[in-house]
Amino acid sequence: MSKKELYVDKGEGYFSYVRWDIISLIPKGEHRILEVGCGTGNTLIKLRELQKAGEIVGIEINEETLQDNFNRLDAVLIGDVEEIEPTFEEDYFDYIIFADVLEHLVNPATVLKRYAPYLKETGYVVASIPNVKNYRVLLDLVLHDKFEYADGGILDRSHLRFFTRREIHNLFNQAGLDIVSIQSGFGSGYLGNLDRRMNNSLGKFLPGASFLTVQYLVRAIRGNSAALP
């Protein structure tokens, strides 16, 4: 089975929702933004609508996913990010986004390292990465001896890699990137709000209670670069 075939049965919503958590990490400005695994491109388009991007570029393995949005991006590369040869200028992008992408790759550190030179010295890699240490995964393992894949979420069956906060740091270090911020994400809906409230309460007694985190939101810079405020 090819990597592309892993996404055949995914619903349209899997590729199309706007990543407001990622958008919140990017300030207003005429930024050049590359999103790896851009899906329908809706997050990039929203960034431009909110005056947070002047140029938007996507990489997407499934050309049909982009649908009518193909021409709304300034440029699109179609293919597996681990196989295609990027043709960008070095020091070009202000932001490179990997939103729930790195866990789908065979060699995520290699991809991060390959794309780092296309980031400006003052630019950021912005990523979201699921946390396999989440308590729902741990409870199933401990109480039910279960590690069961699903159509989405932390144990998405198309995930090839699994990360904890520590392993995220190791991943970015291997790629020569310095993490400047990492924050917990709790998802949406009732369970997300419940986890957020639990984290706010338990955080007073259990600092760094990472088992409540659904995913981590990461901002990183090229090694030896000066971060923006």
PDB file of C-alpha atoms in Angstrom:
ATOM      1  CA  MET A   1       0.000   0.000   0.000  1.00  0.00           C
ATOM      2  CA  SER A   2       1.313   3.426  -0.946  1.00  0.00           C
ATOM      3  CA  LYS A   3       1.225   6.277   1.539  1.00  0.00           C
ATOM      4  CA  LYS A   4      -1.386   8.034  -0.595  1.00  0.00           C
ATOM      5  CA  GLU A   5      -3.751   5.071  -0.268  1.00  0.00           C
ATOM      6  CA  LEU A   6      -3.839   5.550   3.512  1.00  0.00           C
ATOM      7  CA  TYR A   7      -6.067   8.590   2.989  1.00  0.00           C
ATOM      8  CA  VAL A   8      -8.565   7.136   0.493  1.00  0.00           C
ATOM      9  CA  ASP A   9     -11.282   6.490   3.083  1.00  0.00           C
ATOM     10  CA  LYS A  10     -10.890   9.783   4.933  1.00  0.00           C
ATOM     11  CA  GLY A  11     -13.943  12.017   4.921  1.00  0.00           C
ATOM     12  CA  GLU A  12     -13.832  15.489   3.387  1.00  0.00           C
ATOM     13  CA  GLY A  13     -13.712  17.088   6.824  1.00  0.00           C
ATOM     14  CA  TYR A  14     -10.385  15.392   7.502  1.00  0.00           C
ATOM     15  CA  PHE A  15      -8.720  17.683   4.945  1.00  0.00           C
ATOM     16  CA  SER A  16     -10.858  20.806   4.962  1.00  0.00           C
ATOM     17  CA  TYR A  17     -11.228  22.245   8.453  1.00  0.00           C
ATOM     18  CA  VAL A  18      -9.498  25.510   9.277  1.00  0.00           C
ATOM     19  CA  ARG A  19      -6.731  25.182  11.870  1.00  0.00           C
ATOM     20  CA  TRP A  20      -7.536  28.115  14.114  1.00  0.00           C
ATOM     21  CA  ASP A  21      -4.974  26.954  16.674  1.00  0.00           C
ATOM     22  CA  ILE A  22      -2.229  27.233  14.053  1.00  0.00           C
ATOM     23  CA  ILE A  23      -3.566  30.571  12.803  1.00  0.00           C
ATOM     24  CA  SER A  24      -3.424  31.962  16.356  1.00  0.00           C
ATOM     25  CA  LEU A  25       0.360  31.473  16.388  1.00  0.00           C
ATOM     26  CA  ILE A  26       0.923  33.714  13.370  1.00  0.00           C
ATOM     27  CA  PRO A  27       0.678  37.518  13.671  1.00  0.00           C
ATOM     28  CA  LYS A  28      -0.619  39.872  11.006  1.00  0.00           C
ATOM     29  CA  GLY A  29       1.765  40.701   8.192  1.00  0.00           C
ATOM     30  CA  GLU A  30       2.593  40.098   4.547  1.00  0.00           C
ATOM     31  CA  HIS A  31       4.196  36.769   5.399  1.00  0.00           C
ATOM     32  CA  ARG A  32       5.286  34.120   2.942  1.00  0.00           C
ATOM     33  CA  ILE A  33       3.797  30.905   4.260  1.00  0.00           C
ATOM     34  CA  LEU A  34       4.313  27.313   3.171  1.00  0.00           C
ATOM     35  CA  GLU A  35       1.992  24.618   4.491  1.00  0.00           C
ATOM     36  CA  VAL A  36       3.110  21.005   4.129  1.00  0.00           C
ATOM     37  CA  GLY A  37       0.064  18.756   3.866  1.00  0.00           C
ATOM     38  CA  CYS A  38      -2.258  21.672   3.174  1.00  0.00           C
ATOM     39  CA  GLY A  39      -5.355  19.555   2.411  1.00  0.00           C
ATOM     40  CA  THR A  40      -7.962  21.788   0.782  1.00  0.00           C
ATOM     41  CA  GLY A  41      -5.818  24.840   1.515  1.00  0.00           C
ATOM     42  CA  ASN A  42      -8.493  26.371   3.734  1.00  0.00           C
ATOM     43  CA  THR A  43      -6.080  27.288   6.525  1.00  0.00           C
ATOM     44  CA  LEU A  44      -3.762  29.083   4.086  1.00  0.00           C
ATOM     45  CA  ILE A  45      -6.691  30.898   2.492  1.00  0.00           C
ATOM     46  CA  LYS A  46      -7.965  31.989   5.897  1.00  0.00           C
ATOM     47  CA  LEU A  47      -4.490  33.269   6.830  1.00  0.00           C
ATOM     48  CA  ARG A  48      -4.569  35.528   3.775  1.00  0.00           C
ATOM     49  CA  GLU A  49      -8.131  36.675   4.510  1.00  0.00           C
ATOM     50  CA  LEU A  50      -7.016  37.640   8.025  1.00  0.00           C
ATOM     51  CA  GLN A  51      -4.089  39.626   6.593  1.00  0.00           C
ATOM     52  CA  LYS A  52      -1.566  37.230   8.075  1.00  0.00           C
ATOM     53  CA  ALA A  53      -0.138  36.136   4.725  1.00  0.00           C
ATOM     54  CA  GLY A  54       0.924  37.854   1.532  1.00  0.00           C
ATOM     55  CA  GLU A  55       1.936  34.671  -0.286  1.00  0.00           C
ATOM     56  CA  ILE A  56       0.554  31.188   0.361  1.00  0.00           C
ATOM     57  CA  VAL A  57       2.104  27.979  -0.942  1.00  0.00           C
ATOM     58  CA  GLY A  58       0.979  24.407  -0.322  1.00  0.00           C
ATOM     59  CA  ILE A  59       2.329  20.889  -0.617  1.00  0.00           C
ATOM     60  CA  GLU A  60      -0.305  18.163  -0.838  1.00  0.00           C
ATOM     61  CA  ILE A  61      -0.089  14.460  -1.657  1.00  0.00           C
ATOM     62  CA  ASN A  62      -3.692  14.257  -2.949  1.00  0.00           C
ATOM     63  CA  GLU A  63      -4.281  16.647  -5.836  1.00  0.00           C
ATOM     64  CA  GLU A  64      -8.047  16.008  -5.830  1.00  0.00           C
ATOM     65  CA  THR A  65      -8.247  17.213  -2.218  1.00  0.00           C
ATOM     66  CA  LEU A  66      -7.552  20.805  -3.271  1.00  0.00           C
ATOM     67  CA  GLN A  67     -10.629  20.849  -5.533  1.00  0.00           C
ATOM     68  CA  ASP A  68     -11.639  24.406  -6.458  1.00  0.00           C
ATOM     69  CA  ASN A  69      -9.026  25.952  -4.158  1.00  0.00           C
ATOM     70  CA  PHE A  70      -6.092  24.964  -6.362  1.00  0.00           C
ATOM     71  CA  ASN A  71      -5.982  28.362  -8.074  1.00  0.00           C
ATOM     72  CA  ARG A  72      -6.539  30.279  -4.827  1.00  0.00           C
ATOM     73  CA  LEU A  73      -3.008  29.418  -3.683  1.00  0.00           C
ATOM     74  CA  ASP A  74       0.004  31.152  -5.195  1.00  0.00           C
ATOM     75  CA  ALA A  75       1.756  27.839  -5.802  1.00  0.00           C
ATOM     76  CA  VAL A  76       1.140  24.152  -5.120  1.00  0.00           C
ATOM     77  CA  LEU A  77       3.475  21.165  -5.186  1.00  0.00           C
ATOM     78  CA  ILE A  78       1.696  17.842  -5.593  1.00  0.00           C
ATOM     79  CA  GLY A  79       3.340  14.743  -4.170  1.00  0.00           C
ATOM     80  CA  ASP A  80       4.726  12.993  -1.120  1.00  0.00           C
ATOM     81  CA  VAL A  81       6.840  15.503   0.822  1.00  0.00           C
ATOM     82  CA  GLU A  82       9.343  12.726   1.533  1.00  0.00           C
ATOM     83  CA  GLU A  83       9.874  12.102  -2.180  1.00  0.00           C
ATOM     84  CA  ILE A  84       9.454  15.361  -4.088  1.00  0.00           C
ATOM     85  CA  GLU A  85      12.361  17.726  -4.625  1.00  0.00           C
ATOM     86  CA  PRO A  86      11.451  21.249  -3.420  1.00  0.00           C
ATOM     87  CA  THR A  87      12.365  24.091  -5.759  1.00  0.00           C
ATOM     88  CA  PHE A  88      12.080  27.031  -3.373  1.00  0.00           C
ATOM     89  CA  GLU A  89      14.702  29.695  -2.810  1.00  0.00           C
ATOM     90  CA  GLU A  90      16.584  29.421   0.457  1.00  0.00           C
ATOM     91  CA  ASP A  91      15.665  31.899   3.228  1.00  0.00           C
ATOM     92  CA  TYR A  92      12.304  32.469   1.530  1.00  0.00           C
ATOM     93  CA  PHE A  93       9.456  31.654   3.929  1.00  0.00           C
ATOM     94  CA  ASP A  94       8.468  33.435   7.117  1.00  0.00           C
ATOM     95  CA  TYR A  95       6.493  30.381   8.276  1.00  0.00           C
ATOM     96  CA  ILE A  96       6.483  26.714   7.353  1.00  0.00           C
ATOM     97  CA  ILE A  97       3.485  24.835   8.754  1.00  0.00           C
ATOM     98  CA  PHE A  98       3.360  21.127   9.576  1.00  0.00           C
ATOM     99  CA  ALA A  99      -0.152  20.759  11.021  1.00  0.00           C
ATOM    100  CA  ASP A 100      -0.663  17.119  12.058  1.00  0.00           C
ATOM    101  CA  VAL A 101       1.765  16.000   9.351  1.00  0.00           C
ATOM    102  CA  LEU A 102       5.027  14.875  10.957  1.00  0.00           C
ATOM    103  CA  GLU A 103       3.449  11.816  12.574  1.00  0.00           C
ATOM    104  CA  HIS A 104       2.445  10.602   9.081  1.00  0.00           C
ATOM    105  CA  LEU A 105       6.044  10.534   7.817  1.00  0.00           C
ATOM    106  CA  VAL A 106       8.582   7.713   7.750  1.00  0.00           C
ATOM    107  CA  ASN A 107      11.482  10.067   8.525  1.00  0.00           C
ATOM    108  CA  PRO A 108      10.058  13.318   9.959  1.00  0.00           C
ATOM    109  CA  ALA A 109      13.451  14.602  11.177  1.00  0.00           C
ATOM    110  CA  THR A 110      14.845  14.278   7.653  1.00  0.00           C
ATOM    111  CA  VAL A 111      11.939  16.281   6.232  1.00  0.00           C
ATOM    112  CA  LEU A 112      12.293  19.020   8.843  1.00  0.00           C
ATOM    113  CA  LYS A 113      16.017  19.223   8.167  1.00  0.00           C
ATOM    114  CA  ARG A 114      15.455  19.369   4.393  1.00  0.00           C
ATOM    115  CA  TYR A 115      12.964  22.224   4.653  1.00  0.00           C
ATOM    116  CA  ALA A 116      14.760  24.286   7.308  1.00  0.00           C
ATOM    117  CA  PRO A 117      16.972  26.112   4.755  1.00  0.00           C
ATOM    118  CA  TYR A 118      13.862  27.547   3.065  1.00  0.00           C
ATOM    119  CA  LEU A 119      12.966  29.322   6.299  1.00  0.00           C
ATOM    120  CA  LYS A 120      14.197  32.854   6.892  1.00  0.00           C
ATOM    121  CA  GLU A 121      16.604  33.294   9.792  1.00  0.00           C
ATOM    122  CA  THR A 122      13.807  35.128  11.598  1.00  0.00           C
ATOM    123  CA  GLY A 123      11.139  32.677  10.476  1.00  0.00           C
ATOM    124  CA  TYR A 124       9.317  29.906  12.293  1.00  0.00           C
ATOM    125  CA  VAL A 125       8.362  26.315  11.768  1.00  0.00           C
ATOM    126  CA  VAL A 126       4.872  25.908  13.247  1.00  0.00           C
ATOM    127  CA  ALA A 127       3.695  22.371  13.955  1.00  0.00           C
ATOM    128  CA  SER A 128       0.974  20.443  15.726  1.00  0.00           C
ATOM    129  CA  ILE A 129       1.811  16.910  16.870  1.00  0.00           C
ATOM    130  CA  PRO A 130      -0.450  14.411  18.702  1.00  0.00           C
ATOM    131  CA  ASN A 131       0.586  13.316  22.202  1.00  0.00           C
ATOM    132  CA  VAL A 132       0.608   9.529  22.557  1.00  0.00           C
ATOM    133  CA  LYS A 133       0.968   9.958  26.339  1.00  0.00           C
ATOM    134  CA  ASN A 134      -2.625  11.208  26.538  1.00  0.00           C
ATOM    135  CA  TYR A 135      -4.571   9.581  29.374  1.00  0.00           C
ATOM    136  CA  ARG A 136      -7.174   8.008  27.076  1.00  0.00           C
ATOM    137  CA  VAL A 137      -4.432   6.082  25.291  1.00  0.00           C
ATOM    138  CA  LEU A 138      -2.782   5.170  28.606  1.00  0.00           C
ATOM    139  CA  LEU A 139      -6.026   3.960  30.203  1.00  0.00           C
ATOM    140  CA  ASP A 140      -6.800   1.692  27.266  1.00  0.00           C
ATOM    141  CA  LEU A 141      -3.270   0.270  27.453  1.00  0.00           C
ATOM    142  CA  VAL A 142      -3.184  -0.231  31.212  1.00  0.00           C
ATOM    143  CA  LEU A 143      -6.771  -1.339  31.842  1.00  0.00           C
ATOM    144  CA  HIS A 144      -7.703  -3.085  28.605  1.00  0.00           C
ATOM    145  CA  ASP A 145      -4.385  -4.038  26.964  1.00  0.00           C
ATOM    146  CA  LYS A 146      -5.676  -2.104  23.953  1.00  0.00           C
ATOM    147  CA  PHE A 147      -3.826   0.020  21.396  1.00  0.00           C
ATOM    148  CA  GLU A 148      -6.558   0.328  18.801  1.00  0.00           C
ATOM    149  CA  TYR A 149      -6.238   2.381  15.644  1.00  0.00           C
ATOM    150  CA  ALA A 150      -9.075   4.651  14.504  1.00  0.00           C
ATOM    151  CA  ASP A 151     -10.106   6.810  11.544  1.00  0.00           C
ATOM    152  CA  GLY A 152      -8.769   9.928  13.242  1.00  0.00           C
ATOM    153  CA  GLY A 153      -7.265  11.301  16.425  1.00  0.00           C
ATOM    154  CA  ILE A 154      -4.119  10.300  18.289  1.00  0.00           C
ATOM    155  CA  LEU A 155      -4.236   6.698  17.054  1.00  0.00           C
ATOM    156  CA  ASP A 156      -5.158   7.540  13.472  1.00  0.00           C
ATOM    157  CA  ARG A 157      -4.350   4.434  11.437  1.00  0.00           C
ATOM    158  CA  SER A 158      -2.356   6.541   8.975  1.00  0.00           C
ATOM    159  CA  HIS A 159       0.095   7.625  11.688  1.00  0.00           C
ATOM    160  CA  LEU A 160       3.542   6.122  11.228  1.00  0.00           C
ATOM    161  CA  ARG A 161       5.229   7.804  14.209  1.00  0.00           C
ATOM    162  CA  PHE A 162       4.155   8.558  17.785  1.00  0.00           C
ATOM    163  CA  PHE A 163       5.458  11.322  20.026  1.00  0.00           C
ATOM    164  CA  THR A 164       5.583  12.568  23.596  1.00  0.00           C
ATOM    165  CA  ARG A 165       6.730  16.042  24.588  1.00  0.00           C
ATOM    166  CA  ARG A 166      10.260  14.721  25.156  1.00  0.00           C
ATOM    167  CA  GLU A 167      10.386  12.998  21.774  1.00  0.00           C
ATOM    168  CA  ILE A 168       9.157  16.167  20.060  1.00  0.00           C
ATOM    169  CA  HIS A 169      12.161  17.988  21.508  1.00  0.00           C
ATOM    170  CA  ASN A 170      14.417  15.176  20.280  1.00  0.00           C
ATOM    171  CA  LEU A 171      12.852  15.334  16.811  1.00  0.00           C
ATOM    172  CA  PHE A 172      13.471  19.047  16.389  1.00  0.00           C
ATOM    173  CA  ASN A 173      16.978  18.784  17.822  1.00  0.00           C
ATOM    174  CA  GLN A 174      17.807  16.105  15.258  1.00  0.00           C
ATOM    175  CA  ALA A 175      16.623  18.455  12.527  1.00  0.00           C
ATOM    176  CA  GLY A 176      18.786  21.337  13.773  1.00  0.00           C
ATOM    177  CA  LEU A 177      15.792  23.377  14.897  1.00  0.00           C
ATOM    178  CA  ASP A 178      15.384  25.121  18.246  1.00  0.00           C
ATOM    179  CA  ILE A 179      11.955  25.038  19.880  1.00  0.00           C
ATOM    180  CA  VAL A 180      11.033  28.471  21.223  1.00  0.00           C
ATOM    181  CA  SER A 181       7.554  27.572  22.484  1.00  0.00           C
ATOM    182  CA  ILE A 182       5.527  24.425  23.007  1.00  0.00           C
ATOM    183  CA  GLN A 183       2.004  24.508  24.372  1.00  0.00           C
ATOM    184  CA  SER A 184      -0.715  21.986  25.058  1.00  0.00           C
ATOM    185  CA  GLY A 185      -3.765  21.606  22.865  1.00  0.00           C
ATOM    186  CA  PHE A 186      -6.951  19.903  24.054  1.00  0.00           C
ATOM    187  CA  GLY A 187      -9.052  19.472  20.955  1.00  0.00           C
ATOM    188  CA  SER A 188     -12.596  20.755  20.564  1.00  0.00           C
ATOM    189  CA  GLY A 189     -16.079  19.879  21.765  1.00  0.00           C
ATOM    190  CA  TYR A 190     -17.153  18.682  25.187  1.00  0.00           C
ATOM    191  CA  LEU A 191     -14.167  16.393  25.830  1.00  0.00           C
ATOM    192  CA  GLY A 192     -11.700  19.076  24.761  1.00  0.00           C
ATOM    193  CA  ASN A 193     -13.271  21.603  27.117  1.00  0.00           C
ATOM    194  CA  LEU A 194     -13.309  19.031  29.926  1.00  0.00           C
ATOM    195  CA  ASP A 195      -9.608  18.241  29.442  1.00  0.00           C
ATOM    196  CA  ARG A 196      -8.811  21.949  29.405  1.00  0.00           C
ATOM    197  CA  ARG A 197     -10.615  22.515  32.693  1.00  0.00           C
ATOM    198  CA  MET A 198      -8.948  19.465  34.245  1.00  0.00           C
ATOM    199  CA  ASN A 199      -5.564  20.722  33.136  1.00  0.00           C
ATOM    200  CA  ASN A 200      -6.206  24.148  34.635  1.00  0.00           C
ATOM    201  CA  SER A 201      -7.172  22.513  37.955  1.00  0.00           C
ATOM    202  CA  LEU A 202      -4.525  19.787  38.123  1.00  0.00           C
ATOM    203  CA  GLY A 203      -1.791  22.081  36.878  1.00  0.00           C
ATOM    204  CA  LYS A 204      -1.667  23.676  40.335  1.00  0.00           C
ATOM    205  CA  PHE A 205      -0.750  20.337  41.900  1.00  0.00           C
ATOM    206  CA  LEU A 206       0.838  18.441  38.999  1.00  0.00           C
ATOM    207  CA  PRO A 207       2.920  20.893  36.939  1.00  0.00           C
ATOM    208  CA  GLY A 208       3.439  19.583  33.431  1.00  0.00           C
ATOM    209  CA  ALA A 209       0.617  17.022  33.645  1.00  0.00           C
ATOM    210  CA  SER A 210       1.143  16.096  30.015  1.00  0.00           C
ATOM    211  CA  PHE A 211      -1.215  13.107  30.095  1.00  0.00           C
ATOM    212  CA  LEU A 212      -4.123  15.543  29.583  1.00  0.00           C
ATOM    213  CA  THR A 213      -2.633  17.002  26.405  1.00  0.00           C
ATOM    214  CA  VAL A 214      -4.152  15.838  23.127  1.00  0.00           C
ATOM    215  CA  GLN A 215      -1.552  17.513  20.940  1.00  0.00           C
ATOM    216  CA  TYR A 216       1.329  19.937  21.184  1.00  0.00           C
ATOM    217  CA  LEU A 217       1.598  23.210  19.297  1.00  0.00           C
ATOM    218  CA  VAL A 218       5.220  23.975  18.516  1.00  0.00           C
ATOM    219  CA  ARG A 219       7.072  27.010  17.235  1.00  0.00           C
ATOM    220  CA  ALA A 220      10.716  26.508  16.282  1.00  0.00           C
ATOM    221  CA  ILE A 221      13.497  28.430  14.577  1.00  0.00           C
ATOM    222  CA  ARG A 222      16.593  27.429  12.681  1.00  0.00           C
ATOM    223  CA  GLY A 223      19.483  26.638  14.981  1.00  0.00           C
ATOM    224  CA  ASN A 224      21.550  29.715  15.911  1.00  0.00           C
ATOM    225  CA  SER A 225      18.828  32.021  14.582  1.00  0.00           C
ATOM    226  CA  ALA A 226      17.435  35.031  16.397  1.00  0.00           C
ATOM    227  CA  ALA A 227      13.755  34.574  17.253  1.00  0.00           C
ATOM    228  CA  LEU A 228      11.216  37.293  16.689  1.00  0.00           C
ATOM    229  CA  PRO A 229       9.480  38.723  19.786  1.00  0.00           C
TER     230      PRO A 229
END
